[in-house]
Amino acid sequence: QGCTQKYIVKNYFYYYLFKFSAALGEEIFYITFLPFTYWNIDHSVSRRMIIVWSIVMYIGQVSKDILKWPRPLSPPVVKLEMRTNAEYGMPSTHAMAATAISFSFFIATMNQYKYPFELGLVAALVFSTLVCLSRLYTGMHTVLDVIGGALISAVLLVLLYPAWDTIDHLLLTSPFCPLFSIVVPLVLCYNYPKLDYYSPTRGDTTTILGAAAGATVGFWLNNQYAASAYTGKSVQPGFPLITSTMVFVLARFFVGILVVLLTRWVMKSVVLGMLGYRYKFPIRDLEARRRLEVEVPYKFVTYSSVGFTATVIVPLLHELLGLM
């Protein structure tokens, strides 16, 4: 669906600030920040963020299609986005993701790195607040949608925090982890709540669970067979050769993101080609790609490959290139 109203931008500062903030709750942010954390900051922090993010987002996406609360009417609001307009509104998964990622990062790092508690708290609050306000500015959510999303995410964080060390340990050491990490998300994706019309929520949920599944299998594999090769090298404040450190950080990021994006493109083409051959439809047929038997395997395989590549293949390449 397109925007239902034309609009004139009168304040470009707010316009670009909130358009950028809205992007912090979308795939472009997930596919860059979460791998960046794994490659350059701390493996344990990245694992906990991915665990919390995937659980919070699944609950948020399912809640939308169970509650079926509509988005704000246009008019009176002006909607600045098109794709997500087909989804229901309550709760705001942008608000949920921003709250989950910023505060799980803050909680996971505050006892491992020396920085002022107040600074970390303010950074988490500013990040999540900007994303929440962006959903109001772009006309995609009501105040209640945003508050509900942030509160649900906060409650889930409180519930998950006492158990996340245990969950992390089981995902690294249990011999059943690979099977569990693939089967459970697939079952959840295939049994996603059915709607009377197509909504991108099922596809987005499959993307999230697939990426988390691939990353989790990668975590387990690294711990079982290549733990010594994946000892994270954190960026420590005050490091005397800070310029050299930043060069390595940027090199790891750009090499890694290039491989991740290449993996996504190759796997998407291969899987869609195979499914098109199996179900007799052209790859560019959008309606066919929305069918359950096509959308779930195509997105799950593609993004589980992305998660696995980010946690296993890219660090191996970093080591091969002398970037570890």
Short mmCIF file of C-alpha atoms in Angstrom, two decimals:
data_model
loop_
_atom_site.label_atom_id
_atom_site.label_comp_id
_atom_site.label_asym_id
_atom_site.label_seq_id
_atom_site.Cartn_x
_atom_site.Cartn_y
_atom_site.Cartn_z
CA GLN A 1 0.00 0.00 0.00
CA GLY A 2 1.25 3.48 -0.79
CA CYS A 3 1.10 6.64 1.26
CA THR A 4 -2.48 7.96 1.30
CA GLN A 5 -1.52 11.62 1.67
CA LYS A 6 0.95 13.92 0.00
CA TYR A 7 3.10 15.93 2.34
CA ILE A 8 5.63 18.76 2.37
CA VAL A 9 8.71 18.53 4.57
CA LYS A 10 9.06 21.74 6.56
CA ASN A 11 11.72 20.65 9.05
CA TYR A 12 14.43 18.60 7.40
CA PHE A 13 16.29 18.05 10.69
CA TYR A 14 13.38 16.15 12.24
CA TYR A 15 12.56 14.45 8.96
CA TYR A 16 16.01 12.93 8.45
CA LEU A 17 16.58 12.33 12.18
CA PHE A 18 13.45 10.22 12.51
CA LYS A 19 13.78 8.53 9.14
CA PHE A 20 17.26 7.47 10.24
CA SER A 21 15.98 6.47 13.69
CA ALA A 22 13.27 4.33 12.08
CA ALA A 23 15.99 2.47 10.14
CA LEU A 24 17.56 1.49 13.50
CA GLY A 25 14.66 -0.92 13.98
CA GLU A 26 14.92 -2.56 10.55
CA GLU A 27 16.95 -5.25 8.78
CA ILE A 28 19.71 -2.88 7.67
CA PHE A 29 20.55 -2.26 11.33
CA TYR A 30 20.29 -5.90 12.44
CA ILE A 31 22.48 -7.15 9.62
CA THR A 32 25.21 -4.63 10.45
CA PHE A 33 25.20 -3.96 14.19
CA LEU A 34 24.75 -7.51 15.51
CA PRO A 35 27.60 -8.95 13.39
CA PHE A 36 29.74 -5.88 14.20
CA THR A 37 29.32 -6.65 17.89
CA TYR A 38 30.36 -10.26 17.34
CA TRP A 39 33.40 -9.42 15.21
CA ASN A 40 34.70 -6.42 17.14
CA ILE A 41 33.36 -6.16 20.68
CA ASP A 42 32.54 -9.35 22.54
CA HIS A 43 31.18 -12.76 21.58
CA SER A 44 29.24 -13.26 24.81
CA VAL A 45 27.58 -9.85 24.48
CA SER A 46 26.58 -10.61 20.89
CA ARG A 47 25.15 -14.02 21.82
CA ARG A 48 22.98 -12.56 24.57
CA MET A 49 21.73 -9.77 22.33
CA ILE A 50 20.75 -12.23 19.59
CA ILE A 51 18.96 -14.51 22.07
CA VAL A 52 16.96 -11.63 23.55
CA TRP A 53 16.30 -10.00 20.15
CA SER A 54 14.94 -13.17 18.54
CA ILE A 55 12.64 -14.03 21.46
CA VAL A 56 11.35 -10.47 21.86
CA MET A 57 10.75 -10.03 18.13
CA TYR A 58 8.94 -13.35 17.75
CA ILE A 59 6.57 -12.49 20.60
CA GLY A 60 6.03 -9.00 19.20
CA GLN A 61 5.31 -10.17 15.64
CA VAL A 62 2.89 -12.87 16.79
CA SER A 63 1.16 -10.42 19.13
CA LYS A 64 0.43 -8.10 16.19
CA ASP A 65 -1.42 -10.80 14.28
CA ILE A 66 -3.29 -12.07 17.32
CA LEU A 67 -4.45 -8.68 18.60
CA LYS A 68 -5.10 -7.27 15.08
CA TRP A 69 -5.12 -3.65 16.21
CA PRO A 70 -5.10 -1.36 13.16
CA ARG A 71 -2.45 1.25 12.51
CA PRO A 72 -3.35 4.96 12.75
CA LEU A 73 -5.80 6.16 10.12
CA SER A 74 -4.50 8.30 7.27
CA PRO A 75 -5.87 10.96 7.34
CA PRO A 76 -5.49 12.45 9.88
CA VAL A 77 -1.89 11.18 10.17
CA VAL A 78 0.54 11.22 7.25
CA LYS A 79 2.31 7.90 6.71
CA LEU A 80 5.90 8.16 5.55
CA GLU A 81 6.40 4.42 5.00
CA MET A 82 4.70 1.99 2.66
CA ARG A 83 5.85 -1.59 3.29
CA THR A 84 4.90 -1.95 6.97
CA ASN A 85 1.50 -0.33 6.44
CA ALA A 86 0.12 -3.79 5.61
CA GLU A 87 0.89 -4.96 9.16
CA TYR A 88 -1.15 -4.46 12.29
CA GLY A 89 0.02 -1.88 14.81
CA MET A 90 0.00 -3.16 18.39
CA PRO A 91 2.67 -3.61 19.69
CA SER A 92 5.34 -1.61 17.87
CA THR A 93 8.08 -4.11 17.08
CA HIS A 94 10.43 -1.21 16.30
CA ALA A 95 9.98 -0.09 19.91
CA MET A 96 10.42 -3.66 21.13
CA ALA A 97 13.59 -4.24 19.12
CA ALA A 98 15.14 -0.91 20.09
CA THR A 99 14.44 -1.48 23.78
CA ALA A 100 15.66 -5.09 23.69
CA ILE A 101 18.89 -4.40 21.76
CA SER A 102 19.93 -1.21 23.55
CA PHE A 103 19.26 -2.44 27.08
CA SER A 104 20.56 -5.99 26.55
CA PHE A 105 23.77 -4.44 25.20
CA PHE A 106 23.94 -2.12 28.21
CA ILE A 107 23.27 -4.89 30.74
CA ALA A 108 25.69 -7.32 29.09
CA THR A 109 28.57 -4.82 28.93
CA MET A 110 28.24 -2.83 32.15
CA ASN A 111 30.04 -5.47 34.25
CA GLN A 112 32.66 -6.30 31.61
CA TYR A 113 33.82 -2.86 30.52
CA LYS A 114 34.80 0.19 32.53
CA TYR A 115 32.48 3.04 31.62
CA PRO A 116 30.14 5.22 33.70
CA PHE A 117 26.87 3.48 34.50
CA GLU A 118 24.96 6.70 33.86
CA LEU A 119 26.51 7.07 30.40
CA GLY A 120 25.43 3.56 29.36
CA LEU A 121 21.94 4.07 30.73
CA VAL A 122 21.51 7.41 28.95
CA ALA A 123 22.81 5.93 25.67
CA ALA A 124 20.29 3.06 25.88
CA LEU A 125 17.47 5.46 26.72
CA VAL A 126 18.36 7.87 23.88
CA PHE A 127 18.62 5.04 21.33
CA SER A 128 15.30 3.43 22.27
CA THR A 129 13.53 6.80 22.62
CA LEU A 130 14.63 7.96 19.15
CA VAL A 131 13.33 4.77 17.56
CA CYS A 132 10.05 5.01 19.48
CA LEU A 133 9.53 8.66 18.51
CA SER A 134 10.32 7.84 14.88
CA ARG A 135 7.28 5.54 14.77
CA LEU A 136 5.05 8.43 15.83
CA TYR A 137 6.68 10.90 13.44
CA THR A 138 6.34 8.57 10.45
CA GLY A 139 2.68 7.97 11.30
CA MET A 140 3.07 4.21 11.62
CA HIS A 141 2.03 3.80 15.26
CA THR A 142 -0.07 5.35 18.00
CA VAL A 143 1.41 6.38 21.33
CA LEU A 144 -0.21 3.29 22.87
CA ASP A 145 1.46 0.99 20.28
CA VAL A 146 4.88 2.41 21.13
CA ILE A 147 4.43 2.39 24.91
CA GLY A 148 3.02 -1.13 24.73
CA GLY A 149 5.96 -2.37 22.66
CA ALA A 150 8.55 -0.80 24.96
CA LEU A 151 6.84 -2.16 28.09
CA ILE A 152 6.48 -5.69 26.70
CA SER A 153 10.16 -5.67 25.74
CA ALA A 154 11.14 -4.39 29.19
CA VAL A 155 9.10 -7.13 30.91
CA LEU A 156 10.65 -9.82 28.69
CA LEU A 157 14.14 -8.48 29.47
CA VAL A 158 13.42 -8.68 33.20
CA LEU A 159 12.19 -12.26 32.79
CA LEU A 160 15.06 -13.36 30.55
CA TYR A 161 17.94 -11.71 32.40
CA PRO A 162 18.14 -14.22 35.31
CA ALA A 163 18.20 -17.10 32.80
CA TRP A 164 20.33 -15.80 29.95
CA ASP A 165 23.62 -17.16 31.31
CA THR A 166 22.00 -20.59 31.61
CA ILE A 167 20.48 -20.34 28.13
CA ASP A 168 23.83 -19.22 26.72
CA HIS A 169 25.63 -22.14 28.40
CA LEU A 170 23.12 -24.67 27.06
CA LEU A 171 23.31 -23.26 23.53
CA LEU A 172 27.10 -23.56 23.59
CA THR A 173 27.43 -27.00 25.18
CA SER A 174 24.29 -29.08 24.63
CA PRO A 175 24.66 -31.77 21.94
CA PHE A 176 21.02 -31.09 21.03
CA CYS A 177 21.61 -27.39 20.32
CA PRO A 178 21.90 -27.58 16.49
CA LEU A 179 18.76 -29.71 16.17
CA PHE A 180 16.83 -27.56 18.64
CA SER A 181 17.99 -24.31 17.00
CA ILE A 182 16.71 -25.40 13.58
CA VAL A 183 13.59 -27.43 14.37
CA VAL A 184 11.94 -25.12 16.91
CA PRO A 185 12.13 -21.93 14.77
CA LEU A 186 10.92 -23.84 11.71
CA VAL A 187 7.93 -25.21 13.62
CA LEU A 188 7.12 -21.70 14.87
CA CYS A 189 7.36 -20.26 11.34
CA TYR A 190 5.16 -22.92 9.75
CA ASN A 191 2.57 -22.51 12.52
CA TYR A 192 2.49 -18.73 12.41
CA PRO A 193 -1.00 -17.18 12.98
CA LYS A 194 -2.99 -17.09 9.74
CA LEU A 195 -4.50 -13.85 8.44
CA ASP A 196 -7.26 -13.15 5.93
CA TYR A 197 -4.82 -11.24 3.73
CA TYR A 198 -1.06 -11.25 3.17
CA SER A 199 1.08 -9.41 5.71
CA PRO A 200 4.90 -9.25 5.77
CA THR A 201 4.95 -10.20 9.48
CA ARG A 202 5.34 -13.95 8.80
CA GLY A 203 8.19 -13.34 6.39
CA ASP A 204 9.89 -10.91 8.77
CA THR A 205 9.51 -13.38 11.64
CA THR A 206 11.03 -16.15 9.52
CA THR A 207 13.92 -13.84 8.64
CA ILE A 208 14.61 -13.11 12.32
CA LEU A 209 14.29 -16.70 13.52
CA GLY A 210 16.33 -17.98 10.59
CA ALA A 211 19.19 -15.56 11.27
CA ALA A 212 19.14 -16.42 14.97
CA ALA A 213 19.07 -20.16 14.19
CA GLY A 214 22.07 -19.95 11.87
CA ALA A 215 24.00 -17.81 14.35
CA THR A 216 23.19 -20.18 17.23
CA VAL A 217 24.44 -23.20 15.29
CA GLY A 218 27.57 -21.17 14.54
CA PHE A 219 28.06 -20.36 18.23
CA TRP A 220 27.76 -24.04 19.12
CA LEU A 221 30.11 -25.16 16.35
CA ASN A 222 32.73 -22.59 17.33
CA ASN A 223 32.60 -23.65 20.96
CA GLN A 224 32.85 -27.35 20.10
CA TYR A 225 35.54 -27.33 17.46
CA ALA A 226 37.19 -23.95 17.03
CA ALA A 227 36.92 -22.05 20.29
CA SER A 228 40.56 -20.96 20.32
CA ALA A 229 40.23 -19.37 16.89
CA TYR A 230 37.33 -17.22 18.00
CA THR A 231 38.59 -15.50 21.10
CA GLY A 232 37.06 -12.07 20.72
CA LYS A 233 39.42 -9.12 20.74
CA SER A 234 37.53 -6.27 22.31
CA VAL A 235 38.12 -2.63 21.57
CA GLN A 236 39.49 -1.28 24.83
CA PRO A 237 39.26 2.47 25.54
CA GLY A 238 42.63 4.10 25.98
CA PHE A 239 44.47 1.58 23.82
CA PRO A 240 47.77 3.26 22.86
CA LEU A 241 47.53 2.37 19.19
CA ILE A 242 43.95 3.50 18.76
CA THR A 243 44.41 4.35 15.07
CA SER A 244 45.72 0.88 14.32
CA THR A 245 42.87 -0.64 16.31
CA MET A 246 40.26 1.32 14.35
CA VAL A 247 41.80 0.21 11.07
CA PHE A 248 41.42 -3.44 12.14
CA VAL A 249 37.88 -2.80 13.38
CA LEU A 250 36.82 -1.21 10.10
CA ALA A 251 38.62 -3.85 8.05
CA ARG A 252 36.88 -6.66 9.94
CA PHE A 253 33.53 -4.94 9.51
CA PHE A 254 33.77 -4.19 5.78
CA VAL A 255 35.21 -7.60 4.90
CA GLY A 256 32.55 -9.28 7.03
CA ILE A 257 29.58 -7.30 5.78
CA LEU A 258 30.63 -7.85 2.17
CA VAL A 259 30.71 -11.63 2.73
CA VAL A 260 27.38 -11.53 4.60
CA LEU A 261 25.63 -9.56 1.83
CA LEU A 262 27.13 -11.82 -0.83
CA THR A 263 25.88 -14.87 1.08
CA ARG A 264 22.39 -13.39 1.29
CA TRP A 265 22.31 -12.66 -2.45
CA VAL A 266 23.64 -16.08 -3.49
CA MET A 267 21.42 -18.09 -1.13
CA LYS A 268 18.34 -16.07 -2.03
CA SER A 269 18.93 -16.71 -5.74
CA VAL A 270 19.71 -20.42 -5.28
CA VAL A 271 16.83 -21.20 -2.91
CA LEU A 272 14.27 -19.24 -4.92
CA GLY A 273 15.48 -20.95 -8.08
CA MET A 274 15.06 -24.40 -6.51
CA LEU A 275 11.63 -23.56 -5.10
CA GLY A 276 10.56 -22.05 -8.42
CA TYR A 277 11.55 -25.27 -10.17
CA ARG A 278 9.76 -27.37 -7.53
CA TYR A 279 6.50 -25.38 -7.51
CA LYS A 280 6.60 -24.20 -11.14
CA PHE A 281 6.66 -20.43 -10.80
CA PRO A 282 9.00 -17.70 -12.14
CA ILE A 283 11.39 -16.24 -9.57
CA ARG A 284 9.98 -12.74 -10.00
CA ASP A 285 6.41 -13.87 -9.24
CA LEU A 286 5.73 -11.93 -6.01
CA GLU A 287 2.43 -13.68 -5.28
CA ALA A 288 4.05 -17.12 -5.50
CA ARG A 289 6.87 -16.03 -3.18
CA ARG A 290 4.28 -15.09 -0.55
CA ARG A 291 2.89 -18.64 -0.33
CA LEU A 292 3.67 -20.47 2.91
CA GLU A 293 5.47 -23.36 1.20
CA VAL A 294 7.74 -20.88 -0.57
CA GLU A 295 8.19 -17.95 1.80
CA VAL A 296 9.18 -19.90 4.91
CA PRO A 297 11.88 -22.16 3.39
CA TYR A 298 13.23 -19.39 1.15
CA LYS A 299 13.65 -16.89 3.97
CA PHE A 300 14.66 -19.39 6.63
CA VAL A 301 17.41 -21.01 4.55
CA THR A 302 18.65 -17.66 3.24
CA TYR A 303 18.93 -15.97 6.63
CA SER A 304 20.11 -19.00 8.57
CA SER A 305 22.94 -19.09 6.03
CA VAL A 306 23.58 -15.41 6.76
CA GLY A 307 23.70 -16.06 10.52
CA PHE A 308 26.00 -19.05 10.10
CA THR A 309 28.28 -17.14 7.74
CA ALA A 310 28.55 -14.20 10.14
CA THR A 311 29.56 -16.38 13.08
CA VAL A 312 31.68 -19.08 11.41
CA ILE A 313 32.82 -18.22 7.88
CA VAL A 314 33.61 -14.54 8.44
CA PRO A 315 35.78 -15.09 11.56
CA LEU A 316 37.69 -17.80 9.67
CA LEU A 317 38.25 -15.34 6.84
CA HIS A 318 39.34 -12.68 9.35
CA GLU A 319 41.91 -15.11 10.74
CA LEU A 320 43.10 -16.06 7.26
CA LEU A 321 43.57 -12.37 6.38
CA GLY A 322 45.37 -11.63 9.66
CA LEU A 323 42.56 -9.40 10.98
CA MET A 324 41.92 -11.25 14.23
#
